[in-house]
């Protein structure tokens, strides 16, 4: 098959207030068309690793089977266990779930440095921490499909362009028929690109560099 498969990007992150303690997880998903969604949830008594794993599981779960997925997380625990076969001693229930979801898609696990300025990683982190704080207060944190229900306070609409949501709302009616608003997986900003499944990177040189590096490693 010559046509490139559409790629979904998942930024997954977990957070725990104390370890163990109340925790939250979140996943920012950028679909092939460049639209992003955020999902999150919380647990009043959990561990950091369980939240990291849950973020990856839930992030994958809402992506259609058979698709190509790049899953980015700052958890070495998740990436190295999945890519280097680190021995599994705990959380066997969650590893089984992650295996199950990963087996149904073509998933590439990539490690990103946490708190290092990757905007979508930071957005996932922010949502996970909000969900953990809601869980700590005994709040119910919960999502249903792509529409978000919950008390974490930063719940984005089902179409989410982060800090650019207001500009996107004003820009949308001004677009030409062959233009679409997308979310760049390099810098996290909304940009105007072509309709279709072009890689979701904006035209900034730094993001084009990331895009070309990503395409290069994909060829292996
Ligand atoms: Zn960009």
PDB file of C-alpha atoms and ligand atoms in Angstrom:
ATOM      1  CA  UNK A   1       0.000   0.000   0.000  1.00  0.00           C
ATOM      2  CA  UNK A   2       1.564   3.224  -1.154  1.00  0.00           C
ATOM      3  CA  UNK A   3      -0.751   5.674   0.575  1.00  0.00           C
ATOM      4  CA  UNK A   4       0.556   6.818   3.935  1.00  0.00           C
ATOM      5  CA  UNK A   5      -1.647   5.738   6.775  1.00  0.00           C
ATOM      6  CA  UNK A   6      -3.283   8.490   8.755  1.00  0.00           C
ATOM      7  CA  UNK A   7      -1.505   9.095  12.020  1.00  0.00           C
ATOM      8  CA  UNK A   8      -3.130  10.007  15.318  1.00  0.00           C
ATOM      9  CA  UNK A   9      -0.971  11.640  17.963  1.00  0.00           C
ATOM     10  CA  UNK A  10      -1.594  11.012  21.651  1.00  0.00           C
ATOM     11  CA  UNK A  11       0.068  13.017  24.419  1.00  0.00           C
ATOM     12  CA  UNK A  12      -0.539  11.032  27.601  1.00  0.00           C
ATOM     13  CA  UNK A  13       0.308  12.089  31.127  1.00  0.00           C
ATOM     14  CA  UNK A  14      -0.444  10.986  34.666  1.00  0.00           C
ATOM     15  CA  UNK A  15      -0.220  12.861  37.928  1.00  0.00           C
ATOM     16  CA  UNK A  16      -0.423  11.864  41.560  1.00  0.00           C
ATOM     17  CA  UNK A  17      -0.670  14.014  44.700  1.00  0.00           C
ATOM     18  CA  UNK A  18       1.491  11.822  46.882  1.00  0.00           C
ATOM     19  CA  UNK A  19       2.474   8.392  45.693  1.00  0.00           C
ATOM     20  CA  UNK A  20       0.214   6.646  46.504  1.00  0.00           C
ATOM     21  CA  UNK A  21      -2.481   9.277  46.724  1.00  0.00           C
ATOM     22  CA  UNK A  22      -5.244  10.881  44.677  1.00  0.00           C
ATOM     23  CA  UNK A  23      -4.315  10.906  41.030  1.00  0.00           C
ATOM     24  CA  UNK A  24      -5.357  12.045  37.597  1.00  0.00           C
ATOM     25  CA  UNK A  25      -4.576  11.174  34.021  1.00  0.00           C
ATOM     26  CA  UNK A  26      -5.125  13.004  30.744  1.00  0.00           C
ATOM     27  CA  UNK A  27      -4.559  12.493  27.052  1.00  0.00           C
ATOM     28  CA  UNK A  28      -4.458  15.164  24.352  1.00  0.00           C
ATOM     29  CA  UNK A  29      -5.298  13.569  21.021  1.00  0.00           C
ATOM     30  CA  UNK A  30      -4.556  15.185  17.672  1.00  0.00           C
ATOM     31  CA  UNK A  31      -6.471  13.487  14.889  1.00  0.00           C
ATOM     32  CA  UNK A  32      -5.169  13.202  11.301  1.00  0.00           C
ATOM     33  CA  UNK A  33      -7.211  16.260  10.262  1.00  0.00           C
ATOM     34  CA  UNK A  34      -5.493  18.265  12.978  1.00  0.00           C
ATOM     35  CA  UNK A  35      -8.412  18.590  15.382  1.00  0.00           C
ATOM     36  CA  UNK A  36      -7.502  17.891  18.977  1.00  0.00           C
ATOM     37  CA  UNK A  37      -9.442  16.577  21.907  1.00  0.00           C
ATOM     38  CA  UNK A  38      -8.575  16.158  25.538  1.00  0.00           C
ATOM     39  CA  UNK A  39      -9.825  13.389  27.779  1.00  0.00           C
ATOM     40  CA  UNK A  40      -9.078  12.949  31.439  1.00  0.00           C
ATOM     41  CA  UNK A  41     -10.114  11.167  34.586  1.00  0.00           C
ATOM     42  CA  UNK A  42      -9.142  10.715  38.201  1.00  0.00           C
ATOM     43  CA  UNK A  43      -8.881   8.196  40.978  1.00  0.00           C
ATOM     44  CA  UNK A  44      -9.001   9.059  44.697  1.00  0.00           C
ATOM     45  CA  UNK A  45      -6.381   6.407  45.622  1.00  0.00           C
ATOM     46  CA  UNK A  46      -3.744   5.407  43.097  1.00  0.00           C
ATOM     47  CA  UNK A  47      -0.076   5.726  42.130  1.00  0.00           C
ATOM     48  CA  UNK A  48       1.803   7.817  39.640  1.00  0.00           C
ATOM     49  CA  UNK A  49       2.668   4.831  37.452  1.00  0.00           C
ATOM     50  CA  UNK A  50      -0.936   3.658  37.392  1.00  0.00           C
ATOM     51  CA  UNK A  51      -2.016   7.095  36.193  1.00  0.00           C
ATOM     52  CA  UNK A  52       0.705   7.157  33.498  1.00  0.00           C
ATOM     53  CA  UNK A  53      -0.483   3.759  32.289  1.00  0.00           C
ATOM     54  CA  UNK A  54      -4.149   4.742  32.409  1.00  0.00           C
ATOM     55  CA  UNK A  55      -3.451   7.862  30.332  1.00  0.00           C
ATOM     56  CA  UNK A  56      -1.843   5.713  27.636  1.00  0.00           C
ATOM     57  CA  UNK A  57      -4.613   3.099  27.714  1.00  0.00           C
ATOM     58  CA  UNK A  58      -7.456   5.615  27.553  1.00  0.00           C
ATOM     59  CA  UNK A  59      -5.672   7.710  24.941  1.00  0.00           C
ATOM     60  CA  UNK A  60      -5.365   4.678  22.675  1.00  0.00           C
ATOM     61  CA  UNK A  61      -8.802   3.320  23.434  1.00  0.00           C
ATOM     62  CA  UNK A  62     -10.681   6.142  21.749  1.00  0.00           C
ATOM     63  CA  UNK A  63      -8.642   5.926  18.545  1.00  0.00           C
ATOM     64  CA  UNK A  64     -10.056   3.629  15.840  1.00  0.00           C
ATOM     65  CA  UNK A  65      -8.543   0.158  15.519  1.00  0.00           C
ATOM     66  CA  UNK A  66      -6.139  -0.418  12.660  1.00  0.00           C
ATOM     67  CA  UNK A  67      -4.795   3.127  12.625  1.00  0.00           C
ATOM     68  CA  UNK A  68      -1.270   4.381  13.124  1.00  0.00           C
ATOM     69  CA  UNK A  69      -0.640   6.129  16.426  1.00  0.00           C
ATOM     70  CA  UNK A  70       2.307   8.031  17.835  1.00  0.00           C
ATOM     71  CA  UNK A  71       1.964   7.966  21.622  1.00  0.00           C
ATOM     72  CA  UNK A  72       4.115  10.532  23.404  1.00  0.00           C
ATOM     73  CA  UNK A  73       4.624  10.398  27.145  1.00  0.00           C
ATOM     74  CA  UNK A  74       7.220  11.580  29.631  1.00  0.00           C
ATOM     75  CA  UNK A  75       7.004   8.248  31.456  1.00  0.00           C
ATOM     76  CA  UNK A  76      10.141   6.169  30.925  1.00  0.00           C
ATOM     77  CA  UNK A  77       8.275   3.428  32.773  1.00  0.00           C
ATOM     78  CA  UNK A  78       5.664   3.246  30.004  1.00  0.00           C
ATOM     79  CA  UNK A  79       7.997   3.750  27.034  1.00  0.00           C
ATOM     80  CA  UNK A  80      10.787   1.416  28.118  1.00  0.00           C
ATOM     81  CA  UNK A  81       8.461  -1.340  29.251  1.00  0.00           C
ATOM     82  CA  UNK A  82       6.676  -1.223  25.892  1.00  0.00           C
ATOM     83  CA  UNK A  83       9.714  -0.773  23.664  1.00  0.00           C
ATOM     84  CA  UNK A  84      12.575  -2.452  25.560  1.00  0.00           C
ATOM     85  CA  UNK A  85      10.630  -5.130  27.374  1.00  0.00           C
ATOM     86  CA  UNK A  86      11.347  -3.925  30.903  1.00  0.00           C
ATOM     87  CA  UNK A  87      10.190  -6.570  33.345  1.00  0.00           C
ATOM     88  CA  UNK A  88       6.671  -6.065  34.664  1.00  0.00           C
ATOM     89  CA  UNK A  89       6.399  -6.478  38.410  1.00  0.00           C
ATOM     90  CA  UNK A  90       3.397  -4.352  39.303  1.00  0.00           C
ATOM     91  CA  UNK A  91       0.257  -3.060  37.649  1.00  0.00           C
ATOM     92  CA  UNK A  92      -0.116  -6.251  35.638  1.00  0.00           C
ATOM     93  CA  UNK A  93      -3.825  -5.504  35.160  1.00  0.00           C
ATOM     94  CA  UNK A  94      -3.012  -2.243  33.406  1.00  0.00           C
ATOM     95  CA  UNK A  95      -0.153  -3.637  31.330  1.00  0.00           C
ATOM     96  CA  UNK A  96      -2.577  -6.240  29.998  1.00  0.00           C
ATOM     97  CA  UNK A  97      -5.002  -3.505  29.026  1.00  0.00           C
ATOM     98  CA  UNK A  98      -2.265  -1.484  27.358  1.00  0.00           C
ATOM     99  CA  UNK A  99      -1.054  -4.551  25.438  1.00  0.00           C
ATOM    100  CA  UNK A 100      -4.608  -5.171  24.294  1.00  0.00           C
ATOM    101  CA  UNK A 101      -5.085  -1.618  23.007  1.00  0.00           C
ATOM    102  CA  UNK A 102      -1.616  -1.451  21.444  1.00  0.00           C
ATOM    103  CA  UNK A 103      -2.113  -4.747  19.603  1.00  0.00           C
ATOM    104  CA  UNK A 104      -5.092  -3.351  17.720  1.00  0.00           C
ATOM    105  CA  UNK A 105      -3.241  -0.368  16.328  1.00  0.00           C
ATOM    106  CA  UNK A 106       0.157   0.392  14.883  1.00  0.00           C
ATOM    107  CA  UNK A 107       1.552   2.235  17.899  1.00  0.00           C
ATOM    108  CA  UNK A 108       4.898   3.947  18.217  1.00  0.00           C
ATOM    109  CA  UNK A 109       5.783   4.896  21.805  1.00  0.00           C
ATOM    110  CA  UNK A 110       7.930   8.013  22.050  1.00  0.00           C
ATOM    111  CA  UNK A 111       9.410   9.531  25.169  1.00  0.00           C
ATOM    112  CA  UNK A 112       9.254  13.306  25.580  1.00  0.00           C
ATOM    113  CA  UNK A 113      11.024  15.173  28.327  1.00  0.00           C
ATOM    114  CA  UNK A 114       8.472  16.331  30.894  1.00  0.00           C
ATOM    115  CA  UNK A 115       8.241  20.015  31.825  1.00  0.00           C
ATOM    116  CA  UNK A 116      10.628  20.858  29.004  1.00  0.00           C
ATOM    117  CA  UNK A 117       8.348  23.140  27.052  1.00  0.00           C
ATOM    118  CA  UNK A 118       6.582  20.631  24.799  1.00  0.00           C
ATOM    119  CA  UNK A 119       3.192  22.416  24.696  1.00  0.00           C
ATOM    120  CA  UNK A 120       0.980  19.374  24.246  1.00  0.00           C
ATOM    121  CA  UNK A 121       2.822  17.425  26.947  1.00  0.00           C
ATOM    122  CA  UNK A 122       2.317  20.398  29.251  1.00  0.00           C
ATOM    123  CA  UNK A 123      -1.352  20.581  28.365  1.00  0.00           C
ATOM    124  CA  UNK A 124      -1.786  16.899  29.222  1.00  0.00           C
ATOM    125  CA  UNK A 125       0.126  17.471  32.467  1.00  0.00           C
ATOM    126  CA  UNK A 126      -2.098  20.418  33.380  1.00  0.00           C
ATOM    127  CA  UNK A 127      -5.262  18.418  32.774  1.00  0.00           C
ATOM    128  CA  UNK A 128      -3.937  15.409  34.701  1.00  0.00           C
ATOM    129  CA  UNK A 129      -3.044  17.593  37.686  1.00  0.00           C
ATOM    130  CA  UNK A 130      -6.454  19.273  37.620  1.00  0.00           C
ATOM    131  CA  UNK A 131      -8.111  15.855  37.540  1.00  0.00           C
ATOM    132  CA  UNK A 132      -5.951  14.725  40.490  1.00  0.00           C
ATOM    133  CA  UNK A 133      -6.957  17.796  42.487  1.00  0.00           C
ATOM    134  CA  UNK A 134     -10.625  17.142  41.756  1.00  0.00           C
ATOM    135  CA  UNK A 135     -10.173  13.511  42.811  1.00  0.00           C
ATOM    136  CA  UNK A 136      -8.472  14.697  46.017  1.00  0.00           C
ATOM    137  CA  UNK A 137     -11.525  16.778  46.894  1.00  0.00           C
ATOM    138  CA  UNK A 138     -13.704  13.729  46.418  1.00  0.00           C
ATOM    139  CA  UNK A 139     -14.969  15.065  43.102  1.00  0.00           C
ATOM    140  CA  UNK A 140     -16.088  12.811  40.353  1.00  0.00           C
ATOM    141  CA  UNK A 141     -13.807  13.048  37.350  1.00  0.00           C
ATOM    142  CA  UNK A 142     -15.000  11.237  34.377  1.00  0.00           C
ATOM    143  CA  UNK A 143     -15.306  11.514  30.657  1.00  0.00           C
ATOM    144  CA  UNK A 144     -17.659   9.985  28.193  1.00  0.00           C
ATOM    145  CA  UNK A 145     -16.416   9.431  24.685  1.00  0.00           C
ATOM    146  CA  UNK A 146     -15.060  12.681  23.397  1.00  0.00           C
ATOM    147  CA  UNK A 147     -17.372  14.965  25.274  1.00  0.00           C
ATOM    148  CA  UNK A 148     -15.981  15.844  28.599  1.00  0.00           C
ATOM    149  CA  UNK A 149     -17.850  15.607  31.852  1.00  0.00           C
ATOM    150  CA  UNK A 150     -16.086  16.488  35.029  1.00  0.00           C
ATOM    151  CA  UNK A 151     -15.076  19.128  37.444  1.00  0.00           C
ATOM    152  CA  UNK A 152     -11.476  19.779  36.566  1.00  0.00           C
ATOM    153  CA  UNK A 153     -12.254  23.306  35.413  1.00  0.00           C
ATOM    154  CA  UNK A 154     -10.328  23.382  32.171  1.00  0.00           C
ATOM    155  CA  UNK A 155     -12.604  21.047  30.248  1.00  0.00           C
ATOM    156  CA  UNK A 156     -12.179  21.989  26.600  1.00  0.00           C
ATOM    157  CA  UNK A 157     -14.918  21.717  24.037  1.00  0.00           C
ATOM    158  CA  UNK A 158     -14.915  18.647  21.833  1.00  0.00           C
ATOM    159  CA  UNK A 159     -12.875  20.612  19.324  1.00  0.00           C
ATOM    160  CA  UNK A 160      -9.895  21.979  21.147  1.00  0.00           C
ATOM    161  CA  UNK A 161      -7.151  24.288  19.939  1.00  0.00           C
ATOM    162  CA  UNK A 162      -5.837  25.192  23.366  1.00  0.00           C
ATOM    163  CA  UNK A 163      -4.982  28.860  23.826  1.00  0.00           C
ATOM    164  CA  UNK A 164      -6.043  29.538  20.224  1.00  0.00           C
ATOM    165  CA  UNK A 165      -9.707  28.608  20.694  1.00  0.00           C
ATOM    166  CA  UNK A 166     -10.947  32.208  20.469  1.00  0.00           C
ATOM    167  CA  UNK A 167      -8.954  33.026  17.334  1.00  0.00           C
ATOM    168  CA  UNK A 168     -10.125  29.795  15.751  1.00  0.00           C
ATOM    169  CA  UNK A 169     -13.747  30.680  16.397  1.00  0.00           C
ATOM    170  CA  UNK A 170     -13.335  34.012  14.593  1.00  0.00           C
ATOM    171  CA  UNK A 171     -11.170  32.609  11.845  1.00  0.00           C
ATOM    172  CA  UNK A 172     -13.349  29.646  10.918  1.00  0.00           C
ATOM    173  CA  UNK A 173     -15.946  31.555   8.821  1.00  0.00           C
ATOM    174  CA  UNK A 174     -13.125  33.277   6.915  1.00  0.00           C
ATOM    175  CA  UNK A 175     -11.525  30.074   5.642  1.00  0.00           C
ATOM    176  CA  UNK A 176     -11.495  29.101   1.974  1.00  0.00           C
ATOM    177  CA  UNK A 177     -12.981  25.763   0.952  1.00  0.00           C
ATOM    178  CA  UNK A 178      -9.583  24.066   0.701  1.00  0.00           C
ATOM    179  CA  UNK A 179      -8.349  25.368   4.057  1.00  0.00           C
ATOM    180  CA  UNK A 180      -8.697  23.759   7.448  1.00  0.00           C
ATOM    181  CA  UNK A 181      -7.730  24.682  10.976  1.00  0.00           C
ATOM    182  CA  UNK A 182      -5.294  22.230  12.451  1.00  0.00           C
ATOM    183  CA  UNK A 183      -3.356  21.874  15.604  1.00  0.00           C
ATOM    184  CA  UNK A 184       0.406  21.571  15.253  1.00  0.00           C
ATOM    185  CA  UNK A 185       1.829  18.618  17.189  1.00  0.00           C
ATOM    186  CA  UNK A 186       5.186  20.388  17.255  1.00  0.00           C
ATOM    187  CA  UNK A 187       4.256  23.670  18.928  1.00  0.00           C
ATOM    188  CA  UNK A 188       0.662  23.053  19.993  1.00  0.00           C
ATOM    189  CA  UNK A 189      -0.644  26.147  18.159  1.00  0.00           C
ATOM    190  CA  UNK A 190      -3.555  26.273  15.750  1.00  0.00           C
ATOM    191  CA  UNK A 191      -2.626  26.975  12.133  1.00  0.00           C
ATOM    192  CA  UNK A 192      -4.298  27.112   8.719  1.00  0.00           C
ATOM    193  CA  UNK A 193      -3.383  24.171   6.531  1.00  0.00           C
ATOM    194  CA  UNK A 194      -4.836  22.156   3.674  1.00  0.00           C
ATOM    195  CA  UNK A 195      -7.995  20.066   4.007  1.00  0.00           C
ATOM    196  CA  UNK A 196      -7.090  16.398   4.349  1.00  0.00           C
ATOM    197  CA  UNK A 197      -4.589  14.330   6.219  1.00  0.00           C
ATOM    198  CA  UNK A 198      -1.312  16.190   5.762  1.00  0.00           C
ATOM    199  CA  UNK A 199       0.985  15.731   8.773  1.00  0.00           C
ATOM    200  CA  UNK A 200      -0.219  18.062  11.562  1.00  0.00           C
ATOM    201  CA  UNK A 201       2.826  20.306  11.739  1.00  0.00           C
ATOM    202  CA  UNK A 202       2.703  24.053  11.074  1.00  0.00           C
ATOM    203  CA  UNK A 203       5.033  25.934   8.730  1.00  0.00           C
ATOM    204  CA  UNK A 204       7.419  27.234  11.419  1.00  0.00           C
ATOM    205  CA  UNK A 205      10.955  26.083  10.723  1.00  0.00           C
ATOM    206  CA  UNK A 206      11.290  24.415  14.122  1.00  0.00           C
ATOM    207  CA  UNK A 207       8.073  22.441  13.594  1.00  0.00           C
ATOM    208  CA  UNK A 208       9.007  21.487  10.027  1.00  0.00           C
ATOM    209  CA  UNK A 209      12.290  20.166  11.392  1.00  0.00           C
ATOM    210  CA  UNK A 210      10.387  18.035  13.926  1.00  0.00           C
ATOM    211  CA  UNK A 211       8.041  16.838  11.175  1.00  0.00           C
ATOM    212  CA  UNK A 212      10.879  15.790   8.886  1.00  0.00           C
ATOM    213  CA  UNK A 213      12.717  14.073  11.725  1.00  0.00           C
ATOM    214  CA  UNK A 214       9.545  12.183  12.624  1.00  0.00           C
ATOM    215  CA  UNK A 215       9.047  11.106   8.988  1.00  0.00           C
ATOM    216  CA  UNK A 216      12.665   9.996   8.840  1.00  0.00           C
ATOM    217  CA  UNK A 217      12.495   7.779  11.944  1.00  0.00           C
ATOM    218  CA  UNK A 218       9.245   6.281  10.656  1.00  0.00           C
ATOM    219  CA  UNK A 219      11.056   4.962   7.590  1.00  0.00           C
ATOM    220  CA  UNK A 220      13.571   3.262   9.907  1.00  0.00           C
TER     221      UNK A 220
HETATM  222 ZN1  LIG B   1       4.129  24.311  15.005  1.00  0.00          ZN
END
